[in-house]
Structure formats: C-alpha cells, structure tokens
Tab-separated table of C-alpha atoms in Angstrom:
chain	number	residue	atom	x	y	z
A	208	MET	CA	-2.951	17.806	7.889
A	209	ASP	CA	-1.147	14.898	9.577
A	210	SER	CA	-0.285	12.108	7.129
A	211	THR	CA	-2.391	9.624	9.096
A	212	GLU	CA	-5.348	11.996	9.420
A	213	LEU	CA	-7.440	11.915	6.307
A	214	ILE	CA	-10.763	13.669	6.295
A	215	LEU	CA	-12.739	13.352	3.108
A	216	GLU	CA	-15.497	15.912	3.048
A	217	HIS	CA	-17.463	14.959	-0.026
A	218	ALA	CA	-18.511	11.842	-1.862
A	219	SER	CA	-17.167	13.382	-5.071
A	220	GLU	CA	-13.700	13.609	-3.530
A	221	VAL	CA	-13.859	9.934	-2.572
A	222	ARG	CA	-15.063	8.993	-6.059
A	223	ILE	CA	-12.195	10.886	-7.702
A	224	LEU	CA	-9.660	9.229	-5.386
A	225	GLU	CA	-11.063	5.740	-6.028
A	226	GLU	CA	-11.014	6.177	-9.798
A	227	GLY	CA	-7.560	7.732	-9.593
A	228	TRP	CA	-6.423	4.709	-7.570
A	229	ASN	CA	-7.715	2.295	-10.207
A	230	LEU	CA	-6.089	4.222	-13.040
A	231	PHE	CA	-2.728	4.745	-11.298
A	232	GLN	CA	-2.542	1.017	-10.584
A	233	GLN	CA	-3.368	0.129	-14.190
A	234	LYS	CA	-1.240	2.705	-15.980
A	235	GLY	CA	1.247	4.163	-13.528
A	236	TYR	CA	1.665	7.846	-12.783
A	237	ARG	CA	2.872	8.905	-16.218
A	238	GLY	CA	0.203	6.905	-18.052
A	239	VAL	CA	-2.752	8.589	-16.356
A	240	THR	CA	-4.277	11.840	-17.539
A	241	LEU	CA	-6.614	14.040	-15.563
A	242	ASP	CA	-9.066	13.797	-18.463
A	243	GLU	CA	-9.248	10.030	-17.848
A	244	VAL	CA	-9.799	10.545	-14.131
A	245	CYS	CA	-12.607	12.984	-14.902
A	246	GLU	CA	-14.179	10.611	-17.418
A	247	LYS	CA	-14.024	7.601	-15.066
A	248	SER	CA	-15.226	9.508	-12.010
A	249	GLY	CA	-17.948	11.390	-13.871
A	250	PHE	CA	-16.764	14.817	-12.676
A	251	SER	CA	-15.580	17.849	-14.573
A	252	LYS	CA	-12.052	19.215	-14.444
A	253	PRO	CA	-13.129	22.199	-12.340
A	254	THR	CA	-14.497	19.762	-9.749
A	255	LEU	CA	-11.288	17.739	-9.810
A	256	TYR	CA	-9.198	20.915	-9.472
A	257	TYR	CA	-11.374	22.039	-6.584
A	258	TYR	CA	-10.172	19.044	-4.557
A	259	PHE	CA	-6.758	18.418	-6.113
A	260	HIS	CA	-4.642	21.156	-7.654
A	261	ASP	CA	-2.942	18.866	-10.139
A	262	LYS	CA	-2.137	15.251	-10.972
A	263	GLU	CA	0.710	15.168	-8.482
A	264	THR	CA	-1.556	16.235	-5.619
A	265	LEU	CA	-4.129	13.649	-6.681
A	266	PHE	CA	-1.472	10.906	-6.775
A	267	VAL	CA	-0.155	11.818	-3.330
A	268	ASN	CA	-3.650	11.827	-1.847
A	269	VAL	CA	-4.515	8.526	-3.509
A	270	LEU	CA	-1.454	6.838	-2.005
A	271	ARG	CA	-2.053	8.387	1.402
A	272	LEU	CA	-5.663	7.195	1.360
A	273	LYS	CA	-4.739	3.658	0.336
A	274	LEU	CA	-1.958	3.366	2.930
A	275	HIS	CA	-4.147	4.829	5.669
A	276	GLY	CA	-5.120	2.234	8.244
A	277	PHE	CA	-2.427	-0.352	7.546
A	278	HIS	CA	-0.831	0.438	10.907
A	279	GLU	CA	-4.077	-0.632	12.596
A	280	VAL	CA	-3.970	-4.000	10.821
A	281	ILE	CA	-0.312	-4.454	11.768
A	282	GLU	CA	-0.803	-3.388	15.377
A	283	ALA	CA	-3.948	-5.481	15.981
A	284	PRO	CA	-3.410	-8.033	18.748
A	285	GLY	CA	-2.639	-11.674	18.155
A	286	GLU	CA	0.173	-14.126	17.753
A	287	LEU	CA	2.833	-13.303	15.170
A	288	PRO	CA	1.708	-15.809	12.485
A	289	MET	CA	-1.923	-14.606	12.657
A	290	ARG	CA	-0.853	-10.961	12.526
A	291	LEU	CA	1.424	-11.576	9.547
A	292	GLU	CA	-1.389	-13.407	7.744
A	293	ARG	CA	-3.737	-10.453	8.325
A	294	ILE	CA	-1.127	-8.048	6.997
A	295	ALA	CA	-0.375	-10.170	3.930
A	296	ALA	CA	-4.084	-10.581	3.167
A	297	ALA	CA	-4.674	-6.824	3.576
A	298	VAL	CA	-1.893	-6.021	1.105
A	299	LEU	CA	-3.114	-8.654	-1.362
A	300	ASP	CA	-6.691	-7.339	-1.052
A	301	SER	CA	-5.741	-3.668	-1.331
A	302	PHE	CA	-3.496	-3.645	-4.384
A	303	GLN	CA	-4.132	-4.741	-7.958
A	304	THR	CA	-0.536	-4.218	-9.020
A	305	GLU	CA	2.762	-4.389	-7.197
A	306	TYR	CA	2.864	-1.595	-4.661
A	307	SER	CA	6.566	-1.171	-5.395
A	308	ALA	CA	5.649	0.096	-8.886
A	309	LEU	CA	3.466	2.775	-7.317
A	310	LEU	CA	6.229	3.739	-4.910
A	311	ARG	CA	8.709	3.917	-7.792
A	312	ASP	CA	6.378	6.460	-9.383
A	313	ARG	CA	7.496	8.814	-6.617
A	314	GLU	CA	10.379	9.737	-8.936
A	315	HIS	CA	7.869	11.760	-10.971
A	316	ILE	CA	6.877	13.837	-7.948
A	317	LYS	CA	8.497	17.256	-8.223
A	318	SER	CA	7.332	18.892	-5.005
A	319	PRO	CA	9.572	18.027	-2.028
A	320	GLU	CA	6.535	18.331	0.256
A	321	ASN	CA	4.566	15.815	-1.789
A	322	ALA	CA	7.516	13.406	-1.948
A	323	ALA	CA	7.877	13.682	1.830
A	324	ALA	CA	4.127	13.077	2.310
A	325	ILE	CA	4.310	9.787	0.389
A	326	ARG	CA	7.483	8.707	2.185
A	327	ASN	CA	5.975	9.569	5.580
A	328	ALA	CA	2.686	7.790	4.829
A	329	PHE	CA	4.491	4.606	3.831
A	330	GLN	CA	6.820	4.847	6.838
A	331	GLN	CA	4.084	5.574	9.398
A	332	GLU	CA	1.381	3.309	8.036
A	333	MET	CA	3.320	0.273	6.920
A	334	PHE	CA	7.078	0.125	7.295
A	335	ALA	CA	7.663	1.347	10.874
A	336	PRO	CA	4.800	-0.674	12.429
A	337	LEU	CA	5.851	-3.797	10.518
A	338	ASN	CA	9.473	-3.239	11.522
A	339	ALA	CA	8.352	-2.979	15.172
A	340	LEU	CA	6.388	-6.228	14.784
A	341	MET	CA	9.468	-7.965	13.402
A	342	GLN	CA	11.536	-6.652	16.317
A	343	ASN	CA	8.891	-7.971	18.699
A	344	GLY	CA	9.106	-11.351	16.939
A	345	ILE	CA	12.877	-11.373	17.416
A	346	ASP	CA	12.595	-10.323	21.055
A	347	SER	CA	10.003	-13.038	21.792
A	348	GLY	CA	12.032	-15.746	20.050
A	349	MET	CA	9.407	-16.302	17.329
A	350	LEU	CA	11.914	-15.066	14.746
A	351	SER	CA	15.602	-15.812	14.683
A	352	ALA	CA	18.013	-13.120	15.781
A	353	GLY	CA	18.494	-10.781	12.899
A	354	ASN	CA	17.823	-7.408	11.435
A	355	PRO	CA	14.122	-6.465	11.706
A	356	THR	CA	14.441	-4.149	8.708
A	357	MET	CA	15.695	-7.010	6.572
A	358	PHE	CA	12.830	-9.218	7.774
A	359	THR	CA	10.378	-6.430	6.951
A	360	LEU	CA	11.766	-5.993	3.435
A	361	ILE	CA	11.798	-9.753	2.786
A	362	PHE	CA	8.214	-10.072	4.013
A	363	LEU	CA	6.908	-7.125	1.990
A	364	GLY	CA	8.906	-8.180	-1.067
A	365	SER	CA	7.478	-11.691	-1.059
A	366	ILE	CA	3.912	-10.397	-0.759
A	367	ASN	CA	4.531	-7.788	-3.445
A	368	ASN	CA	5.501	-10.521	-5.927
A	369	PHE	CA	2.142	-12.251	-5.433
A	370	ILE	CA	-0.192	-9.264	-5.720
A	371	ASN	CA	-3.051	-10.126	-8.076
A	372	LYS	CA	-1.819	-13.716	-8.483
A	373	ALA	CA	-4.090	-15.670	-6.115
A	374	ALA	CA	-6.799	-16.372	-8.701
A	375	GLU	CA	-4.217	-17.598	-11.231
A	376	MET	CA	-3.041	-20.067	-8.593
A	377	GLY	CA	-6.594	-21.177	-7.751
A	378	LEU	CA	-6.371	-19.602	-4.287
A	379	THR	CA	-8.048	-16.861	-2.322
A	380	ASN	CA	-5.950	-13.966	-1.045
A	381	LYS	CA	-6.426	-15.279	2.495
A	382	THR	CA	-5.122	-18.744	1.578
A	383	LEU	CA	-2.230	-17.276	-0.376
A	384	ALA	CA	-1.409	-15.018	2.588
A	385	ARG	CA	-1.321	-18.051	4.891
A	386	GLN	CA	1.042	-19.881	2.515
A	387	LEU	CA	3.333	-16.872	2.138
A	388	VAL	CA	3.539	-16.422	5.899
A	389	GLY	CA	4.316	-20.129	6.262
A	390	TYR	CA	7.215	-19.810	3.846
A	391	PHE	CA	8.379	-16.639	5.545
A	392	LEU	CA	8.350	-18.193	9.015
A	393	SER	CA	9.564	-21.688	8.101
A	394	GLY	CA	11.383	-21.195	4.855
A	395	ALA	CA	11.161	-23.557	1.929
A	396	GLN	CA	13.484	-26.124	3.478
A	397	SER	CA	12.056	-29.604	3.844
A	398	ALA	CA	11.341	-30.815	7.360
A	399	GLN	CA	12.972	-34.135	6.408
A	400	LYS	CA	16.742	-34.173	6.699
C-alpha cells in the first residue's frame, strides 16, 4: 500500500486508530499498552490483532493516518501567508501534543519497513510539500533568499512549540496560527527604527 493511500475498511479499524492516536499523544509509544487501546476502543485483543499485528504496526498506521492529507492543505491554492496560516491551523488542530515527540518515538520502531513508512509519510505528506512551498516563496520574492529546508524547519518548529497552547493564551488555533505566521514572515523586530 502506498504511504499516501489509506483505505480503512471497517469502522472498528477507524475506532482503534482514533483511540490509539489519543493514547499515543498522551503517553507516548512506550507508555501505551494494547490492553489500554482495547479498553478505550471497546474491542477485544483478537479484533485489534486482526487489523494490526502488534503495537508497532498500530503506531505506524496511526501516524500515517494522521499525516495523511497534509499535502493537500499545503498544496491548496492561495497567497503564501494564507497558505501558511492554513497549514499552521491544521497542525494546531490535529495534534494535542508536540508532533516532534511522536516522531522521536520512531526510535522504538524495530522493523526497518515500519521506520521507513513513518519517515516516508512525514516526508511525502508534510516536509516535502512544505519545503516546495518555501522554495516557491523564495522564488517569488515573498521570502528572502535562503535555504527552504531551514525555513521549513523553523516554521514547523515554531508551530510545534505552540501545540495545545492556544486556549491558555486566550486564543483560537486559527488566531494563533495567524500570529505565528506573522512572526515567521515579519520576525519579531519592531517596525520602528
């Protein structure tokens, strides 16, 4: 199955993935047990094993599902600031904990195929399309000449630090996304000199 092609056949599979997603975000890979996933999803272990052979396979499929579709958000038409705001809001809406923590959990993945599936999903769904957008911004003069990869990492890093923080700041994710994009595009330097 292609890493961007996800076909979920049964509602039970979706339910297991959603509950797995919630638990992996709360506790990390090592902190989650399959018993907890079964309890939260309301399915037995045989049902879970029918869809996912083990915790590693579940984790990989959860990440692939949650990354799926980000490229469409990134590649949607519009001016650079609007596109960056949509991307930032999508990340803030999609994650309850820093996505970097979930990606760090890749170190617990033993299967080279599973590790490659996570890496490819992140690359295809988020990093490569965002990198292309940054290059387009450089080419059009909207961004200063520079390294698009560095711009991508700075952008994702700044959003990552604000995941699940909007409410604490009295903001919506959309408003926070707009502010983060403003800082990214203009910097924190005062307009008065």
